[in-house]
Every structure is written in structure tokens, then in C-alpha cells.
Coordinates of N, CA, C and O in Angstrom, one line a residue:
M1497 N 39.3 -1.2 -20.6 CA 39.3 -2.4 -19.7 C 38.2 -2.2 -18.7 O 37.9 -1.1 -18.1
H1498 N 37.5 -3.3 -18.4 CA 36.4 -3.3 -17.5 C 36.8 -4.1 -16.2 O 37.3 -5.2 -16.4
R1499 N 36.7 -3.5 -15.1 CA 37.0 -4.2 -13.8 C 35.8 -4.1 -12.9 O 35.1 -3.1 -12.8
T1500 N 35.5 -5.2 -12.2 CA 34.4 -5.2 -11.2 C 35.0 -5.0 -9.8 O 36.1 -5.5 -9.5
S1501 N 34.4 -4.1 -9.1 CA 34.9 -3.8 -7.7 C 34.9 -5.1 -6.9 O 34.1 -6.0 -7.0
P1502 N 35.8 -5.1 -5.9 CA 35.9 -6.3 -5.0 C 34.5 -6.4 -4.2 O 33.9 -5.4 -3.8
G1503 N 34.1 -7.6 -4.0 CA 32.8 -7.8 -3.3 C 31.6 -7.6 -4.2 O 30.5 -7.7 -3.7
L1504 N 31.7 -7.3 -5.4 CA 30.6 -7.1 -6.3 C 30.5 -8.2 -7.3 O 31.5 -8.6 -7.9
E1505 N 29.3 -8.7 -7.5 CA 29.1 -9.8 -8.5 C 28.3 -9.1 -9.6 O 27.3 -8.5 -9.4
E1506 N 28.8 -9.3 -10.8 CA 28.1 -8.8 -12.0 C 27.5 -9.9 -12.8 O 28.2 -10.9 -13.0
V1507 N 26.2 -9.8 -13.1 CA 25.5 -10.8 -13.8 C 24.9 -10.2 -15.1 O 24.2 -9.2 -15.0
L1508 N 25.1 -10.9 -16.2 CA 24.4 -10.5 -17.5 C 23.5 -11.6 -17.8 O 23.9 -12.8 -17.9
V1509 N 22.3 -11.3 -18.1 CA 21.3 -12.3 -18.4 C 20.8 -12.0 -19.8 O 20.3 -10.9 -20.1
D1510 N 20.9 -13.0 -20.7 CA 20.4 -12.9 -22.1 C 19.0 -13.4 -22.2 O 18.8 -14.6 -22.0
Y1511 N 18.0 -12.6 -22.4 CA 16.6 -13.0 -22.4 C 16.0 -12.6 -23.8 O 14.8 -12.4 -23.9
S1512 N 16.9 -12.5 -24.8 CA 16.4 -12.0 -26.1 C 15.6 -13.1 -26.8 O 14.9 -12.8 -27.8
G1513 N 15.8 -14.4 -26.5 CA 15.1 -15.4 -27.1 C 15.9 -15.9 -28.4 O 16.9 -15.3 -28.7
D1514 N 15.3 -16.9 -29.0 CA 16.0 -17.4 -30.2 C 15.5 -16.8 -31.4 O 14.7 -15.8 -31.4
E1515 N 15.9 -17.2 -32.6 CA 15.5 -16.6 -33.9 C 14.0 -16.7 -34.1 O 13.4 -15.9 -34.9
T1516 N 13.3 -17.7 -33.5 CA 11.9 -17.9 -33.8 C 11.0 -17.0 -32.8 O 9.8 -16.9 -33.0
T1517 N 11.6 -16.4 -31.8 CA 10.9 -15.5 -30.9 C 10.4 -14.3 -31.6 O 11.2 -13.6 -32.2
K1518 N 9.2 -13.9 -31.4 CA 8.6 -12.7 -32.0 C 9.3 -11.5 -31.2 O 9.3 -11.5 -30.0
K1519 N 9.8 -10.5 -32.0 CA 10.5 -9.4 -31.4 C 9.6 -8.1 -31.6 O 9.2 -7.8 -32.6
S1520 N 9.3 -7.5 -30.4 CA 8.6 -6.3 -30.4 C 9.0 -5.6 -29.1 O 9.4 -6.3 -28.1
P1521 N 8.8 -4.3 -28.9 CA 9.1 -3.7 -27.6 C 8.3 -4.3 -26.5 O 8.8 -4.5 -25.4
D1522 N 7.0 -4.7 -26.7 CA 6.2 -5.2 -25.6 C 6.7 -6.6 -25.2 O 6.8 -6.9 -24.0
T1523 N 7.0 -7.5 -26.2 CA 7.5 -8.8 -25.8 C 8.9 -8.7 -25.2 O 9.2 -9.5 -24.3
A1524 N 9.7 -7.8 -25.7 CA 11.0 -7.6 -25.1 C 11.0 -7.3 -23.7 O 11.7 -7.8 -22.8
F1525 N 10.1 -6.3 -23.3 CA 10.0 -5.9 -21.9 C 9.4 -7.0 -21.1 O 9.9 -7.3 -20.0
L1526 N 8.4 -7.7 -21.6 CA 7.8 -8.9 -20.9 C 8.9 -9.9 -20.6 O 9.0 -10.4 -19.5
N1527 N 9.7 -10.3 -21.6 CA 10.8 -11.2 -21.4 C 11.8 -10.7 -20.3 O 12.2 -11.5 -19.5
K1528 N 12.2 -9.5 -20.4 CA 13.1 -8.9 -19.5 C 12.5 -8.9 -18.0 O 13.2 -9.3 -17.1
K1529 N 11.3 -8.5 -17.9 CA 10.6 -8.4 -16.6 C 10.6 -9.8 -16.0 O 10.9 -10.0 -14.8
N1530 N 10.1 -10.8 -16.8 CA 10.0 -12.2 -16.3 C 11.4 -12.7 -15.9 O 11.5 -13.4 -14.8
A1531 N 12.4 -12.4 -16.7 CA 13.8 -12.9 -16.3 C 14.3 -12.2 -15.0 O 14.9 -12.9 -14.2
L1532 N 14.0 -10.9 -14.9 CA 14.5 -10.2 -13.7 C 13.8 -10.7 -12.5 O 14.4 -11.0 -11.4
L1533 N 12.5 -10.9 -12.5 CA 11.7 -11.4 -11.3 C 12.1 -12.8 -11.0 O 12.3 -13.2 -9.8
Q1534 N 12.4 -13.6 -12.0 CA 12.9 -15.0 -11.7 C 14.3 -15.0 -11.1 O 14.5 -15.7 -10.1
L1535 N 15.1 -14.1 -11.6 CA 16.5 -14.0 -11.0 C 16.4 -13.5 -9.5 O 17.1 -14.0 -8.7
V1536 N 15.6 -12.5 -9.3 CA 15.4 -12.0 -7.9 C 14.9 -13.1 -7.0 O 15.3 -13.2 -5.8
E1537 N 13.9 -13.8 -7.5 CA 13.3 -14.9 -6.6 C 14.3 -16.0 -6.3 O 14.4 -16.5 -5.2
D1538 N 15.1 -16.4 -7.3 CA 16.0 -17.5 -7.2 C 17.3 -17.2 -6.5 O 17.9 -18.0 -5.8
N1539 N 17.7 -15.9 -6.5 CA 19.0 -15.5 -6.0 C 18.9 -14.2 -5.2 O 19.4 -13.2 -5.6
P1540 N 18.2 -14.2 -4.0 CA 18.0 -13.0 -3.2 C 19.3 -12.5 -2.7 O 20.2 -13.2 -2.2
V1541 N 19.6 -11.2 -3.0 CA 20.8 -10.5 -2.5 C 20.3 -9.2 -1.9 O 19.3 -8.7 -2.1
P1542 N 21.2 -8.6 -1.0 CA 20.8 -7.4 -0.3 C 20.7 -6.1 -1.2 O 19.9 -5.2 -0.9
K1543 N 21.6 -6.0 -2.2 CA 21.6 -4.8 -3.1 C 21.7 -5.2 -4.5 O 22.6 -6.0 -4.9
I1544 N 20.9 -4.6 -5.4 CA 20.9 -4.9 -6.8 C 20.8 -3.5 -7.5 O 20.0 -2.7 -7.2
I1545 N 21.7 -3.4 -8.5 CA 21.6 -2.2 -9.4 C 21.0 -2.7 -10.8 O 21.6 -3.6 -11.3
I1546 N 20.0 -2.0 -11.2 CA 19.4 -2.4 -12.5 C 19.5 -1.2 -13.4 O 19.0 -0.1 -13.1
F1547 N 20.1 -1.4 -14.6 CA 20.3 -0.3 -15.5 C 19.3 -0.4 -16.6 O 19.0 -1.5 -17.2
C1548 N 18.6 0.7 -16.9 CA 17.7 0.8 -18.0 C 18.1 1.9 -19.0 O 18.8 2.8 -18.6
N1549 N 17.7 1.8 -20.2 CA 18.1 2.8 -21.2 C 17.3 4.0 -21.3 O 17.6 5.0 -21.9
K1550 N 16.1 4.0 -20.7 CA 15.2 5.1 -20.7 C 14.4 5.3 -19.4 O 14.3 4.3 -18.6
I1551 N 14.0 6.5 -19.1 CA 13.2 6.8 -17.9 C 11.9 5.9 -17.9 O 11.6 5.4 -16.8
D1552 N 11.3 5.8 -19.0 CA 10.1 5.0 -19.1 C 10.3 3.5 -18.7 O 9.6 2.9 -18.0
S1553 N 11.5 3.0 -19.1 CA 11.8 1.6 -18.8 C 12.1 1.5 -17.3 O 11.7 0.6 -16.6
C1554 N 12.8 2.5 -16.7 CA 13.0 2.6 -15.2 C 11.7 2.5 -14.5 O 11.5 1.7 -13.5
R1555 N 10.7 3.3 -14.9 CA 9.4 3.3 -14.2 C 8.7 2.0 -14.4 O 8.1 1.5 -13.4
K1556 N 8.8 1.4 -15.5 CA 8.1 0.0 -15.7 C 8.8 -1.0 -14.8 O 8.1 -1.8 -14.2
V1557 N 10.1 -1.0 -14.7 CA 10.8 -1.9 -13.8 C 10.4 -1.6 -12.3 O 10.2 -2.5 -11.5
E1558 N 10.4 -0.4 -11.9 CA 10.0 0.0 -10.6 C 8.6 -0.5 -10.3 O 8.4 -1.1 -9.2
N1559 N 7.7 -0.3 -11.2 CA 6.3 -0.8 -10.9 C 6.2 -2.3 -10.9 O 5.5 -2.9 -10.0
A1560 N 7.0 -3.0 -11.7 CA 7.0 -4.5 -11.7 C 7.6 -5.0 -10.4 O 7.0 -5.9 -9.8
L1561 N 8.6 -4.4 -9.9 CA 9.2 -4.8 -8.6 C 8.3 -4.5 -7.4 O 8.2 -5.2 -6.5
K1562 N 7.6 -3.4 -7.5 CA 6.6 -3.0 -6.4 C 5.5 -4.0 -6.3 O 5.0 -4.3 -5.2
R1563 N 5.1 -4.6 -7.4 CA 4.0 -5.6 -7.4 C 4.5 -7.0 -7.1 O 3.7 -7.9 -6.9
F1564 N 5.8 -7.2 -7.0 CA 6.4 -8.5 -6.8 C 6.5 -8.8 -5.3 O 7.1 -8.1 -4.6
N1565 N 5.9 -9.9 -4.9 CA 6.0 -10.4 -3.5 C 7.2 -11.4 -3.4 O 7.1 -12.5 -3.9
R1566 N 8.2 -11.0 -2.7 CA 9.4 -11.8 -2.6 C 9.5 -12.7 -1.4 O 10.3 -12.6 -0.6
K1567 N 8.5 -13.6 -1.2 CA 8.5 -14.6 -0.2 C 8.8 -14.0 1.2 O 9.6 -14.5 2.0
G1568 N 8.1 -12.9 1.5 CA 8.1 -12.3 2.8 C 9.3 -11.4 3.1 O 9.3 -10.7 4.1
L1569 N 10.3 -11.3 2.2 CA 11.3 -10.3 2.4 C 10.9 -9.0 1.8 O 10.2 -8.9 0.8
S1570 N 11.3 -7.9 2.5 CA 10.9 -6.6 2.0 C 11.8 -6.1 0.9 O 13.0 -6.5 0.8
I1571 N 11.2 -5.4 0.0 CA 11.9 -4.8 -1.2 C 11.8 -3.3 -1.1 O 10.7 -2.8 -0.8
K1572 N 12.8 -2.6 -1.3 CA 12.8 -1.2 -1.4 C 13.4 -0.8 -2.7 O 14.5 -1.1 -3.1
I1573 N 12.6 0.0 -3.5 CA 13.1 0.5 -4.8 C 13.5 1.9 -4.7 O 12.8 2.8 -4.2
L1574 N 14.8 2.2 -5.2 CA 15.3 3.5 -5.1 C 15.6 3.9 -6.6 O 16.5 3.5 -7.2
P1575 N 14.7 4.8 -7.1 CA 14.9 5.2 -8.5 C 16.0 6.2 -8.6 O 16.3 7.0 -7.7
F1576 N 16.7 6.3 -9.8 CA 17.7 7.3 -10.1 C 17.7 7.6 -11.6 O 18.1 6.8 -12.4
H1577 N 17.0 8.7 -11.9 CA 17.0 9.1 -13.3 C 16.7 10.6 -13.3 O 16.4 11.2 -12.3
V1578 N 16.8 11.2 -14.5 CA 16.7 12.7 -14.6 C 15.3 13.2 -14.3 O 15.2 14.4 -14.0
A1579 N 14.3 12.4 -14.3 CA 13.0 12.9 -13.9 C 12.8 13.2 -12.5 O 11.9 13.9 -12.0
L1580 N 13.8 12.7 -11.7 CA 13.8 13.1 -10.2 C 14.7 14.3 -10.0 O 15.7 14.5 -10.7
D1581 N 14.4 15.1 -9.0 CA 15.3 16.2 -8.7 C 16.6 15.7 -8.1 O 16.7 14.6 -7.7
Q1582 N 17.6 16.5 -8.2 CA 19.0 16.2 -7.9 C 19.1 15.7 -6.4 O 19.8 14.7 -6.1
E1583 N 18.4 16.4 -5.5 CA 18.5 16.0 -4.1 C 17.9 14.6 -3.9 O 18.5 13.8 -3.1
R1584 N 16.8 14.2 -4.5 CA 16.3 12.9 -4.4 C 17.2 11.8 -5.0 O 17.4 10.8 -4.4
R1585 N 17.8 12.1 -6.1 CA 18.8 11.2 -6.7 C 20.0 10.9 -5.7 O 20.4 9.8 -5.5
L1586 N 20.5 12.0 -5.2 CA 21.6 11.9 -4.2 C 21.2 11.1 -3.0 O 22.0 10.3 -2.5
A1587 N 20.0 11.4 -2.5 CA 19.5 10.7 -1.3 C 19.4 9.2 -1.5 O 19.8 8.4 -0.7
N1588 N 18.8 8.9 -2.7 CA 18.7 7.5 -3.0 C 20.0 6.8 -3.2 O 20.2 5.6 -2.8
T1589 N 21.0 7.4 -3.8 CA 22.3 6.9 -4.0 C 23.0 6.7 -2.6 O 23.6 5.6 -2.3
R1590 N 22.9 7.7 -1.7 CA 23.5 7.6 -0.4 C 22.8 6.4 0.4 O 23.5 5.6 1.0
E1591 N 21.5 6.3 0.3 CA 20.8 5.2 1.0 C 21.3 3.9 0.5 O 21.5 2.9 1.3
F1592 N 21.4 3.7 -0.8 CA 21.8 2.5 -1.4 C 23.2 2.1 -1.0 O 23.5 1.0 -0.6
R1593 N 24.1 3.1 -1.0 CA 25.5 2.8 -0.6 C 25.7 2.5 0.9 O 26.5 1.6 1.3
S1594 N 25.0 3.2 1.8 CA 25.2 3.1 3.2 C 24.3 2.0 3.9 O 24.7 1.6 5.0
S1595 N 23.2 1.6 3.3 CA 22.3 0.8 4.0 C 22.8 -0.7 4.1 O 23.3 -1.2 3.2
N1596 N 22.7 -1.2 5.3 CA 23.1 -2.6 5.6 C 22.0 -3.3 6.4 O 22.2 -4.1 7.3
I1597 N 20.7 -3.0 6.1 CA 19.6 -3.5 6.8 C 19.3 -4.9 6.4 O 19.3 -5.2 5.2
E1598 N 19.2 -5.8 7.4 CA 18.9 -7.2 7.0 C 17.5 -7.4 6.6 O 16.6 -6.7 7.1
N1599 N 17.2 -8.4 5.8 CA 15.9 -8.8 5.4 C 15.2 -7.7 4.5 O 14.0 -7.7 4.3
I1600 N 16.0 -6.8 3.9 CA 15.5 -5.8 3.0 C 16.4 -5.9 1.8 O 17.7 -5.7 1.9
S1601 N 15.9 -6.0 0.6 CA 16.7 -6.0 -0.6 C 16.4 -4.6 -1.2 O 15.3 -4.2 -1.5
L1602 N 17.5 -3.9 -1.5 CA 17.5 -2.6 -2.1 C 17.7 -2.7 -3.6 O 18.7 -3.4 -4.0
F1603 N 16.9 -2.1 -4.4 CA 17.0 -2.1 -5.8 C 17.3 -0.6 -6.3 O 16.4 0.2 -6.1
L1604 N 18.4 -0.3 -6.8 CA 18.7 1.0 -7.4 C 18.4 0.8 -8.9 O 19.1 0.1 -9.6
V1605 N 17.3 1.4 -9.3 CA 16.8 1.3 -10.7 C 17.1 2.6 -11.4 O 16.6 3.7 -11.0
C1606 N 18.1 2.5 -12.4 CA 18.6 3.8 -12.9 C 18.8 3.7 -14.4 O 19.0 2.6 -15.0
T1607 N 18.9 4.9 -15.0 CA 19.4 5.0 -16.4 C 20.9 4.9 -16.3 O 21.5 4.9 -15.3
D1608 N 21.5 4.9 -17.5 CA 23.0 4.8 -17.5 C 23.7 6.1 -16.9 O 24.9 6.1 -16.7
R1609 N 22.9 7.1 -16.6 CA 23.5 8.3 -15.9 C 24.2 7.8 -14.6 O 25.3 8.4 -14.3
E1610 N 23.7 6.9 -13.9 CA 24.3 6.4 -12.6 C 25.6 5.7 -12.8 O 26.5 5.7 -12.0
S1611 N 25.7 5.0 -14.0 CA 26.9 4.2 -14.2 C 28.1 5.0 -14.2 O 29.2 4.6 -13.8

């Protein structure tokens, strides 16, 4: 059974395309990146967790978000994956959980380890 914590909104976005869409790792990432950036721009929220299946995907998402200008609001990306040392992962998780700063959107970009 899957339950969502109180006060948490869970969103699943299907960006796989239809049957005529060319499928490749590059086009898949481009579709995902564009969908994510559109979602972030249309629905700004203070905290977002993004799950990726590999460290390489986490890094690509981190870089895409760093290059994204969100209409004057600050973005802070907090990575969480095995390529970071344990202390850094814990510090990023603590900051994500405890931060309530206005006008800053926090993105916890992680592999399924954090789930």
C-alpha cells in the first residue's frame, strides 16, 4: 500500500510520447528535462524531490536546473546520491527538511536510495 504524507502533493508526469515518438536515451532525457522545467515554471513550490535511476541522470538534472532561470526566484539544488560522501548527503537532507526560506525553491535530486 502506498500512502502520501499529509501536506505532500505527489505528481506523476508521463512524458514518454506516443507510439510515433522516436525512442532513444537522448530523446527520453530531453523530453523529461523539458517536462520538468515546464512543470517547475508553471507550478512553483518551495520544495521538490526529483528521483532519478542513476547518478549520471541526477547530475544531468542538477545541471539543467542550474541553467534554468525561474523568473527571479532562487533555486537551490541539493544532490543526494552515492557519489557524494555520507556527511554531504546527510547535510543536504537536513537542509531540505528544515528549510523554510521564502522565495527559494529547494530541489532534492536523488537516486532511489533516498526514497
